[in-house]
């Protein structure tokens, strides 16, 4: 008979360390610093630095064109933009949690969504997201609705690929923030009431949330 | 000040962190897509050039800067007006060559490199090389051929970040026949 002393299942938002701690070679994720670096000495509060929106728009436009040259379809392009957004999301998550949440992560779906609508949006775009809604017919699906997303400020979509929404980049940011907070989800951008980011949580997220409610 | 003078100079601002992180995501992607740092540097320069070509229009429309009469004036406008307008910083202009055709921009707080450190295997990556392309592209549109490169970079262990700019020649306007 197998030993019945297996550890209790961990909440998926907690860190798992598997294997022999001392015997395992951990590879360092590139997003971590190598130690002696001025970055570590910096104040964590938000620096009051600003750049012009034109600078961002021109950079973003080059990024979209670069991605466009390396893909064959609109959906591939959106995936690529989303991947780039995820890079941003991963990096902004920790600093925002430290700055605005006293280092405390959210554990409830509704709280993490509000964190995104309020804190993340304010930090990145200078304002709250316009709306946060839950789908009527599906408890896994939520929407973040933005009438005029900053990302799309200077972008006109050509007729031949009218489904393209460069806010896929923002969708990537949101997806990374959710996933790295322990809420695996798929986030996609759509044209609906302006731009709508559709968040579809993994089954397990909703199940856990219900279990937490039941306690 | 009259409203007339102000018109168009207002440009919208945004948080530099999103800008910095977006640029970082681009560089990361390029490092994945290309095999060596040299190619990444080239691609960044190319993208910068494309940006510069478009940025100059935006710049001339927003700033009330007229034609620069010499290279010194150009240097001043770049450092004090353009860098300030787009990146919110003012580099200092130094190290003029005797002939007055070469100078350096010393950048403090380059917003592109906030939070950035280079991994050991990217020692020849010129992380902010996009800026060189931007400067080259923008100046080409006002008939100046310029050589731009990073002479020093704090990311690579130098004490300061220095962009060296060298005037090559004035580009003659070759109007197509019949257009004058």
Short mmCIF file of N, CA and C in Angstrom, two decimals, chain B residues 35-180:
data_model
loop_
_atom_site.label_atom_id
_atom_site.label_comp_id
_atom_site.label_asym_id
_atom_site.label_seq_id
_atom_site.Cartn_x
_atom_site.Cartn_y
_atom_site.Cartn_z
N UNK B 35 19.83 35.49 -34.17
CA UNK B 35 20.80 34.62 -33.55
C UNK B 35 21.86 35.36 -32.76
N UNK B 36 22.27 36.51 -33.26
CA UNK B 36 23.33 37.20 -32.51
C UNK B 36 23.00 38.66 -32.25
N UNK B 37 23.73 39.21 -31.31
CA UNK B 37 23.49 40.58 -30.86
C UNK B 37 23.64 41.60 -31.98
N UNK B 38 24.61 41.32 -32.87
CA UNK B 38 24.83 42.27 -33.96
C UNK B 38 23.55 42.46 -34.78
N UNK B 39 22.88 41.35 -35.05
CA UNK B 39 21.65 41.43 -35.85
C UNK B 39 20.54 42.14 -35.09
N UNK B 40 20.49 41.93 -33.79
CA UNK B 40 19.50 42.63 -32.98
C UNK B 40 19.79 44.14 -33.03
N UNK B 41 21.08 44.50 -32.87
CA UNK B 41 21.45 45.91 -32.95
C UNK B 41 20.99 46.53 -34.26
N UNK B 42 21.23 45.77 -35.36
CA UNK B 42 20.86 46.26 -36.69
C UNK B 42 19.35 46.46 -36.80
N UNK B 43 18.62 45.47 -36.32
CA UNK B 43 17.16 45.55 -36.40
C UNK B 43 16.64 46.73 -35.57
N UNK B 44 17.20 46.92 -34.39
CA UNK B 44 16.77 48.04 -33.55
C UNK B 44 17.03 49.36 -34.26
N UNK B 45 18.20 49.44 -34.90
CA UNK B 45 18.54 50.66 -35.61
C UNK B 45 17.55 50.90 -36.76
N UNK B 46 17.21 49.84 -37.46
CA UNK B 46 16.29 49.94 -38.59
C UNK B 46 14.91 50.41 -38.12
N UNK B 47 14.44 49.82 -37.03
CA UNK B 47 13.13 50.22 -36.51
C UNK B 47 13.18 51.66 -36.02
N UNK B 48 14.29 52.02 -35.40
CA UNK B 48 14.46 53.40 -34.95
C UNK B 48 14.41 54.36 -36.12
N UNK B 49 15.08 53.98 -37.21
CA UNK B 49 15.09 54.82 -38.40
C UNK B 49 13.66 55.07 -38.89
N UNK B 50 12.88 53.99 -38.98
CA UNK B 50 11.48 54.13 -39.41
C UNK B 50 10.71 55.08 -38.48
N UNK B 51 10.98 54.98 -37.19
CA UNK B 51 10.32 55.86 -36.23
C UNK B 51 10.77 57.31 -36.45
N UNK B 52 12.09 57.48 -36.62
CA UNK B 52 12.63 58.83 -36.79
C UNK B 52 12.02 59.56 -37.98
N UNK B 53 11.86 58.81 -39.07
CA UNK B 53 11.30 59.38 -40.30
C UNK B 53 9.90 59.93 -40.04
N UNK B 54 9.16 59.26 -39.17
CA UNK B 54 7.81 59.72 -38.87
C UNK B 54 7.80 60.73 -37.73
N UNK B 55 8.71 60.53 -36.79
CA UNK B 55 8.74 61.38 -35.61
C UNK B 55 9.05 62.84 -35.95
N UNK B 56 9.88 63.05 -36.98
CA UNK B 56 10.28 64.42 -37.30
C UNK B 56 9.06 65.27 -37.67
N UNK B 57 8.10 64.66 -38.34
CA UNK B 57 6.87 65.37 -38.72
C UNK B 57 6.15 65.85 -37.46
N UNK B 58 5.97 64.91 -36.55
CA UNK B 58 5.31 65.19 -35.28
C UNK B 58 6.06 66.30 -34.55
N UNK B 59 7.38 66.19 -34.55
CA UNK B 59 8.20 67.15 -33.82
C UNK B 59 8.08 68.55 -34.41
N UNK B 60 8.21 68.66 -35.73
CA UNK B 60 8.16 69.98 -36.36
C UNK B 60 6.79 70.62 -36.19
N UNK B 61 5.75 69.77 -36.16
CA UNK B 61 4.41 70.30 -36.01
C UNK B 61 4.18 70.81 -34.59
N UNK B 62 4.74 70.14 -33.62
CA UNK B 62 4.48 70.51 -32.22
C UNK B 62 5.40 71.60 -31.70
N UNK B 63 6.66 71.56 -32.14
CA UNK B 63 7.59 72.56 -31.62
C UNK B 63 7.60 73.70 -32.61
N UNK B 64 7.90 74.87 -32.12
CA UNK B 64 7.97 75.98 -33.06
C UNK B 64 9.40 76.23 -33.50
N UNK B 65 10.09 75.14 -33.71
CA UNK B 65 11.49 75.26 -34.09
C UNK B 65 11.58 75.46 -35.59
N UNK B 66 12.33 76.46 -35.99
CA UNK B 66 12.52 76.69 -37.42
C UNK B 66 13.72 75.92 -37.90
N UNK B 67 14.25 76.33 -38.99
CA UNK B 67 15.42 75.66 -39.55
C UNK B 67 16.64 75.96 -38.68
N UNK B 68 17.45 74.94 -38.41
CA UNK B 68 18.67 75.17 -37.64
C UNK B 68 19.75 75.70 -38.58
N UNK B 69 20.52 76.72 -38.09
CA UNK B 69 21.49 77.33 -38.97
C UNK B 69 22.83 76.62 -38.95
N UNK B 70 23.14 76.00 -37.84
CA UNK B 70 24.38 75.22 -37.83
C UNK B 70 24.19 73.98 -36.96
N UNK B 71 25.26 73.18 -36.91
CA UNK B 71 25.16 71.90 -36.23
C UNK B 71 25.02 72.09 -34.72
N UNK B 72 25.60 73.21 -34.22
CA UNK B 72 25.49 73.47 -32.79
C UNK B 72 24.04 73.70 -32.39
N UNK B 73 23.36 74.43 -33.23
CA UNK B 73 21.96 74.69 -32.96
C UNK B 73 21.16 73.39 -33.02
N UNK B 74 21.49 72.56 -34.01
CA UNK B 74 20.83 71.25 -34.12
C UNK B 74 21.01 70.45 -32.83
N UNK B 75 22.24 70.46 -32.34
CA UNK B 75 22.54 69.71 -31.12
C UNK B 75 21.67 70.21 -29.96
N UNK B 76 21.57 71.52 -29.85
CA UNK B 76 20.77 72.11 -28.78
C UNK B 76 19.30 71.72 -28.88
N UNK B 77 18.78 71.80 -30.08
CA UNK B 77 17.37 71.47 -30.28
C UNK B 77 17.12 70.01 -29.93
N UNK B 78 18.02 69.13 -30.36
CA UNK B 78 17.85 67.71 -30.07
C UNK B 78 17.83 67.47 -28.56
N UNK B 79 18.83 68.03 -27.88
CA UNK B 79 18.96 67.76 -26.45
C UNK B 79 17.87 68.44 -25.63
N UNK B 80 17.65 69.73 -25.90
CA UNK B 80 16.79 70.51 -25.01
C UNK B 80 15.32 70.46 -25.38
N UNK B 81 15.03 70.30 -26.66
CA UNK B 81 13.62 70.28 -27.05
C UNK B 81 13.12 68.86 -27.33
N UNK B 82 13.81 68.17 -28.23
CA UNK B 82 13.29 66.88 -28.69
C UNK B 82 13.34 65.81 -27.60
N UNK B 83 14.51 65.62 -26.98
CA UNK B 83 14.60 64.61 -25.93
C UNK B 83 13.63 64.91 -24.80
N UNK B 84 13.53 66.22 -24.48
CA UNK B 84 12.63 66.63 -23.41
C UNK B 84 11.18 66.29 -23.78
N UNK B 85 10.83 66.57 -25.00
CA UNK B 85 9.45 66.38 -25.43
C UNK B 85 9.06 64.90 -25.45
N UNK B 86 9.95 64.07 -25.99
CA UNK B 86 9.57 62.67 -26.18
C UNK B 86 9.91 61.76 -25.01
N UNK B 87 11.06 61.97 -24.41
CA UNK B 87 11.47 61.04 -23.36
C UNK B 87 11.51 61.70 -21.98
N UNK B 88 11.26 63.00 -21.93
CA UNK B 88 11.22 63.67 -20.64
C UNK B 88 12.58 63.85 -19.99
N UNK B 89 13.63 63.75 -20.77
CA UNK B 89 14.97 63.98 -20.21
C UNK B 89 15.71 65.01 -21.05
N UNK B 90 16.74 65.62 -20.46
CA UNK B 90 17.56 66.57 -21.21
C UNK B 90 19.01 66.14 -21.13
N UNK B 91 19.51 65.50 -22.18
CA UNK B 91 20.92 65.09 -22.16
C UNK B 91 21.81 66.33 -22.26
N UNK B 92 23.04 66.21 -21.79
CA UNK B 92 23.95 67.34 -21.98
C UNK B 92 24.76 67.14 -23.25
N UNK B 93 25.09 68.28 -23.85
CA UNK B 93 25.84 68.26 -25.12
C UNK B 93 27.29 68.59 -24.81
N UNK B 94 28.22 67.68 -25.12
CA UNK B 94 29.62 67.93 -24.79
C UNK B 94 30.54 67.41 -25.88
N UNK B 95 31.84 67.47 -25.58
CA UNK B 95 32.89 66.88 -26.44
C UNK B 95 32.79 67.29 -27.90
N UNK B 96 32.67 68.59 -28.12
CA UNK B 96 32.64 69.04 -29.51
C UNK B 96 33.99 68.80 -30.17
N UNK B 97 33.98 68.37 -31.40
CA UNK B 97 35.24 68.26 -32.14
C UNK B 97 35.66 69.66 -32.54
N UNK B 98 36.95 69.82 -32.86
CA UNK B 98 37.47 71.15 -33.21
C UNK B 98 36.73 71.72 -34.41
N UNK B 99 36.40 70.86 -35.34
CA UNK B 99 35.74 71.33 -36.56
C UNK B 99 34.25 71.62 -36.34
N UNK B 100 33.76 71.28 -35.18
CA UNK B 100 32.35 71.53 -34.89
C UNK B 100 31.40 70.60 -35.63
N UNK B 101 31.89 69.45 -36.06
CA UNK B 101 31.02 68.55 -36.81
C UNK B 101 30.71 67.27 -36.03
N UNK B 102 31.12 67.26 -34.76
CA UNK B 102 30.91 66.04 -33.98
C UNK B 102 30.66 66.43 -32.52
N UNK B 103 29.69 65.79 -31.90
CA UNK B 103 29.47 66.06 -30.47
C UNK B 103 28.90 64.81 -29.79
N UNK B 104 28.83 64.88 -28.48
CA UNK B 104 28.27 63.77 -27.71
C UNK B 104 27.06 64.21 -26.92
N UNK B 105 26.09 63.31 -26.83
CA UNK B 105 24.97 63.50 -25.93
C UNK B 105 25.21 62.59 -24.73
N UNK B 106 25.23 63.18 -23.55
CA UNK B 106 25.39 62.36 -22.35
C UNK B 106 24.02 62.18 -21.71
N UNK B 107 23.58 60.93 -21.63
CA UNK B 107 22.23 60.66 -21.13
C UNK B 107 22.27 60.22 -19.67
N UNK B 108 21.51 60.93 -18.86
CA UNK B 108 21.26 60.41 -17.52
C UNK B 108 19.82 59.96 -17.50
N UNK B 109 19.52 58.96 -16.73
CA UNK B 109 18.15 58.45 -16.63
C UNK B 109 17.51 58.15 -17.97
N UNK B 110 18.21 57.47 -18.82
CA UNK B 110 17.61 57.04 -20.08
C UNK B 110 16.39 56.17 -19.78
N UNK B 111 15.19 56.64 -20.13
CA UNK B 111 14.00 55.88 -19.73
C UNK B 111 13.92 54.50 -20.38
N UNK B 112 14.63 54.29 -21.48
CA UNK B 112 14.57 52.98 -22.11
C UNK B 112 15.20 51.90 -21.25
N UNK B 113 16.15 52.28 -20.40
CA UNK B 113 16.89 51.25 -19.67
C UNK B 113 16.52 51.16 -18.19
N UNK B 114 15.45 51.83 -17.77
CA UNK B 114 14.95 51.64 -16.41
C UNK B 114 14.73 50.15 -16.19
N UNK B 115 15.09 49.65 -15.07
CA UNK B 115 14.89 48.23 -14.69
C UNK B 115 15.69 47.25 -15.53
N UNK B 116 16.63 47.71 -16.34
CA UNK B 116 17.26 46.77 -17.26
C UNK B 116 18.67 46.42 -16.81
N UNK B 117 19.01 45.16 -16.85
CA UNK B 117 20.41 44.76 -16.79
C UNK B 117 20.63 43.68 -17.84
N UNK B 118 21.81 43.70 -18.44
CA UNK B 118 22.06 42.76 -19.53
C UNK B 118 22.60 41.45 -18.96
N UNK B 119 22.04 40.33 -19.42
CA UNK B 119 22.62 39.05 -19.02
C UNK B 119 24.01 38.91 -19.64
N UNK B 120 24.84 38.05 -19.05
CA UNK B 120 26.23 37.91 -19.50
C UNK B 120 26.35 37.54 -20.97
N UNK B 121 25.38 36.75 -21.47
CA UNK B 121 25.53 36.30 -22.84
C UNK B 121 25.07 37.33 -23.87
N UNK B 122 24.79 38.54 -23.44
CA UNK B 122 24.42 39.58 -24.40
C UNK B 122 25.33 40.79 -24.24
N UNK B 123 26.61 40.53 -24.08
CA UNK B 123 27.51 41.64 -23.77
C UNK B 123 27.69 42.59 -24.94
N UNK B 124 27.41 42.14 -26.15
CA UNK B 124 27.59 43.09 -27.25
C UNK B 124 26.27 43.70 -27.72
N UNK B 125 25.20 43.46 -26.97
CA UNK B 125 23.92 44.06 -27.32
C UNK B 125 23.93 45.55 -26.98
N UNK B 126 23.57 46.37 -27.96
CA UNK B 126 23.42 47.80 -27.68
C UNK B 126 21.95 48.04 -27.42
N UNK B 127 21.59 47.95 -26.16
CA UNK B 127 20.19 47.86 -25.78
C UNK B 127 19.35 49.01 -26.33
N UNK B 128 19.86 50.22 -26.26
CA UNK B 128 19.06 51.38 -26.67
C UNK B 128 19.33 51.80 -28.10
N UNK B 129 19.84 50.88 -28.92
CA UNK B 129 20.27 51.24 -30.26
C UNK B 129 19.15 51.87 -31.11
N UNK B 130 17.90 51.63 -30.70
CA UNK B 130 16.78 52.25 -31.39
C UNK B 130 16.97 53.76 -31.50
N UNK B 131 17.50 54.36 -30.43
CA UNK B 131 17.67 55.82 -30.40
C UNK B 131 18.57 56.31 -31.53
N UNK B 132 19.62 55.54 -31.84
CA UNK B 132 20.51 55.95 -32.93
C UNK B 132 19.74 56.03 -34.25
N UNK B 133 18.92 55.01 -34.47
CA UNK B 133 18.12 55.00 -35.68
C UNK B 133 17.17 56.17 -35.73
N UNK B 134 16.54 56.46 -34.58
CA UNK B 134 15.59 57.57 -34.53
C UNK B 134 16.29 58.87 -34.92
N UNK B 135 17.45 59.13 -34.32
CA UNK B 135 18.17 60.38 -34.60
C UNK B 135 18.58 60.45 -36.07
N UNK B 136 19.09 59.34 -36.59
CA UNK B 136 19.53 59.31 -37.99
C UNK B 136 18.35 59.55 -38.93
N UNK B 137 17.26 58.83 -38.68
CA UNK B 137 16.09 58.95 -39.55
C UNK B 137 15.50 60.35 -39.51
N UNK B 138 15.37 60.90 -38.32
CA UNK B 138 14.75 62.22 -38.19
C UNK B 138 15.59 63.28 -38.89
N UNK B 139 16.92 63.23 -38.68
CA UNK B 139 17.78 64.26 -39.27
C UNK B 139 17.88 64.11 -40.78
N UNK B 140 17.77 62.87 -41.26
CA UNK B 140 17.81 62.67 -42.70
C UNK B 140 16.65 63.40 -43.38
N UNK B 141 15.53 63.46 -42.68
CA UNK B 141 14.36 64.12 -43.24
C UNK B 141 14.51 65.65 -43.27
N UNK B 142 15.49 66.17 -42.53
CA UNK B 142 15.78 67.60 -42.67
C UNK B 142 17.14 67.80 -43.35
N UNK B 143 17.40 66.90 -44.26
CA UNK B 143 18.57 66.99 -45.16
C UNK B 143 19.93 66.93 -44.47
N UNK B 144 20.00 66.22 -43.35
CA UNK B 144 21.33 66.07 -42.75
C UNK B 144 21.67 64.59 -42.65
N UNK B 145 22.80 64.22 -43.24
CA UNK B 145 23.27 62.83 -43.08
C UNK B 145 24.19 62.80 -41.87
N UNK B 146 23.83 61.96 -40.92
CA UNK B 146 24.54 61.93 -39.65
C UNK B 146 24.94 60.50 -39.33
N UNK B 147 26.11 60.37 -38.71
CA UNK B 147 26.51 59.06 -38.20
C UNK B 147 26.25 59.07 -36.69
N UNK B 148 25.48 58.12 -36.21
CA UNK B 148 25.12 58.09 -34.79
C UNK B 148 25.50 56.75 -34.19
N UNK B 149 26.20 56.78 -33.07
CA UNK B 149 26.41 55.49 -32.38
C UNK B 149 26.65 55.69 -30.88
N UNK B 150 26.43 54.61 -30.15
CA UNK B 150 26.70 54.64 -28.72
C UNK B 150 28.20 54.51 -28.50
N UNK B 151 28.80 55.50 -27.84
CA UNK B 151 30.22 55.43 -27.53
C UNK B 151 30.42 54.79 -26.16
N UNK B 152 29.48 55.04 -25.25
CA UNK B 152 29.53 54.42 -23.93
C UNK B 152 28.11 54.07 -23.52
N UNK B 153 28.00 53.09 -22.63
CA UNK B 153 26.68 52.66 -22.20
C UNK B 153 26.77 52.12 -20.77
N UNK B 154 26.02 52.71 -19.87
CA UNK B 154 26.08 52.27 -18.46
C UNK B 154 25.69 50.79 -18.33
N UNK B 155 24.81 50.33 -19.24
CA UNK B 155 24.40 48.93 -19.17
C UNK B 155 25.58 48.00 -19.40
N UNK B 156 26.59 48.49 -20.12
CA UNK B 156 27.74 47.64 -20.40
C UNK B 156 28.92 48.01 -19.51
N UNK B 157 28.62 48.67 -18.40
CA UNK B 157 29.65 48.91 -17.41
C UNK B 157 30.36 50.26 -17.51
N UNK B 158 29.99 51.10 -18.47
CA UNK B 158 30.60 52.42 -18.55
C UNK B 158 30.00 53.33 -17.48
N UNK B 159 30.70 54.44 -17.22
CA UNK B 159 30.21 55.35 -16.18
C UNK B 159 29.03 56.18 -16.64
N UNK B 160 29.01 56.49 -17.91
CA UNK B 160 27.91 57.29 -18.45
C UNK B 160 27.39 56.64 -19.73
N UNK B 161 26.25 57.13 -20.18
CA UNK B 161 25.76 56.71 -21.49
C UNK B 161 25.99 57.85 -22.46
N UNK B 162 26.73 57.56 -23.51
CA UNK B 162 27.13 58.61 -24.44
C UNK B 162 26.76 58.23 -25.87
N UNK B 163 26.02 59.11 -26.51
CA UNK B 163 25.72 58.91 -27.94
C UNK B 163 26.59 59.90 -28.71
N UNK B 164 27.36 59.36 -29.64
CA UNK B 164 28.25 60.21 -30.44
C UNK B 164 27.59 60.50 -31.78
N UNK B 165 27.51 61.78 -32.14
CA UNK B 165 26.88 62.15 -33.40
C UNK B 165 27.87 62.89 -34.29
N UNK B 166 27.97 62.42 -35.53
CA UNK B 166 28.92 63.05 -36.45
C UNK B 166 28.20 63.48 -37.71
N UNK B 167 28.41 64.75 -38.04
CA UNK B 167 27.80 65.29 -39.25
C UNK B 167 28.57 64.78 -40.46
N UNK B 168 27.87 64.20 -41.42
CA UNK B 168 28.57 63.71 -42.60
C UNK B 168 28.44 64.69 -43.75
N UNK B 169 27.20 64.96 -44.13
CA UNK B 169 27.03 65.94 -45.21
C UNK B 169 25.58 66.42 -45.26
N UNK B 170 25.41 67.48 -45.96
CA UNK B 170 24.08 67.98 -46.22
C UNK B 170 23.53 67.24 -47.43
N UNK B 171 22.32 66.76 -47.30
CA UNK B 171 21.74 66.00 -48.41
C UNK B 171 21.12 66.97 -49.40
N UNK B 172 21.58 66.91 -50.64
CA UNK B 172 21.03 67.80 -51.65
C UNK B 172 19.60 67.41 -51.96
N UNK B 173 18.80 68.39 -52.10
CA UNK B 173 17.41 68.08 -52.44
C UNK B 173 17.32 67.75 -53.91
N UNK B 174 17.01 66.52 -54.18
CA UNK B 174 16.85 66.10 -55.57
C UNK B 174 15.36 66.06 -55.89
N UNK B 175 14.86 67.13 -56.35
CA UNK B 175 13.44 67.14 -56.68
C UNK B 175 13.23 66.37 -57.97
N UNK B 176 12.20 65.60 -58.02
CA UNK B 176 11.89 64.92 -59.29
C UNK B 176 11.65 65.96 -60.38
N UNK B 177 12.01 65.61 -61.60
CA UNK B 177 11.86 66.55 -62.70
C UNK B 177 10.43 67.06 -62.78
N UNK B 178 10.29 68.36 -62.96
CA UNK B 178 8.95 68.90 -63.14
C UNK B 178 8.32 69.39 -61.84
N UNK B 179 8.91 69.07 -60.72
CA UNK B 179 8.34 69.54 -59.46
C UNK B 179 9.24 70.61 -58.86
N UNK B 180 8.82 71.81 -58.89
CA UNK B 180 9.67 72.84 -58.29
C UNK B 180 8.90 73.84 -57.48
#
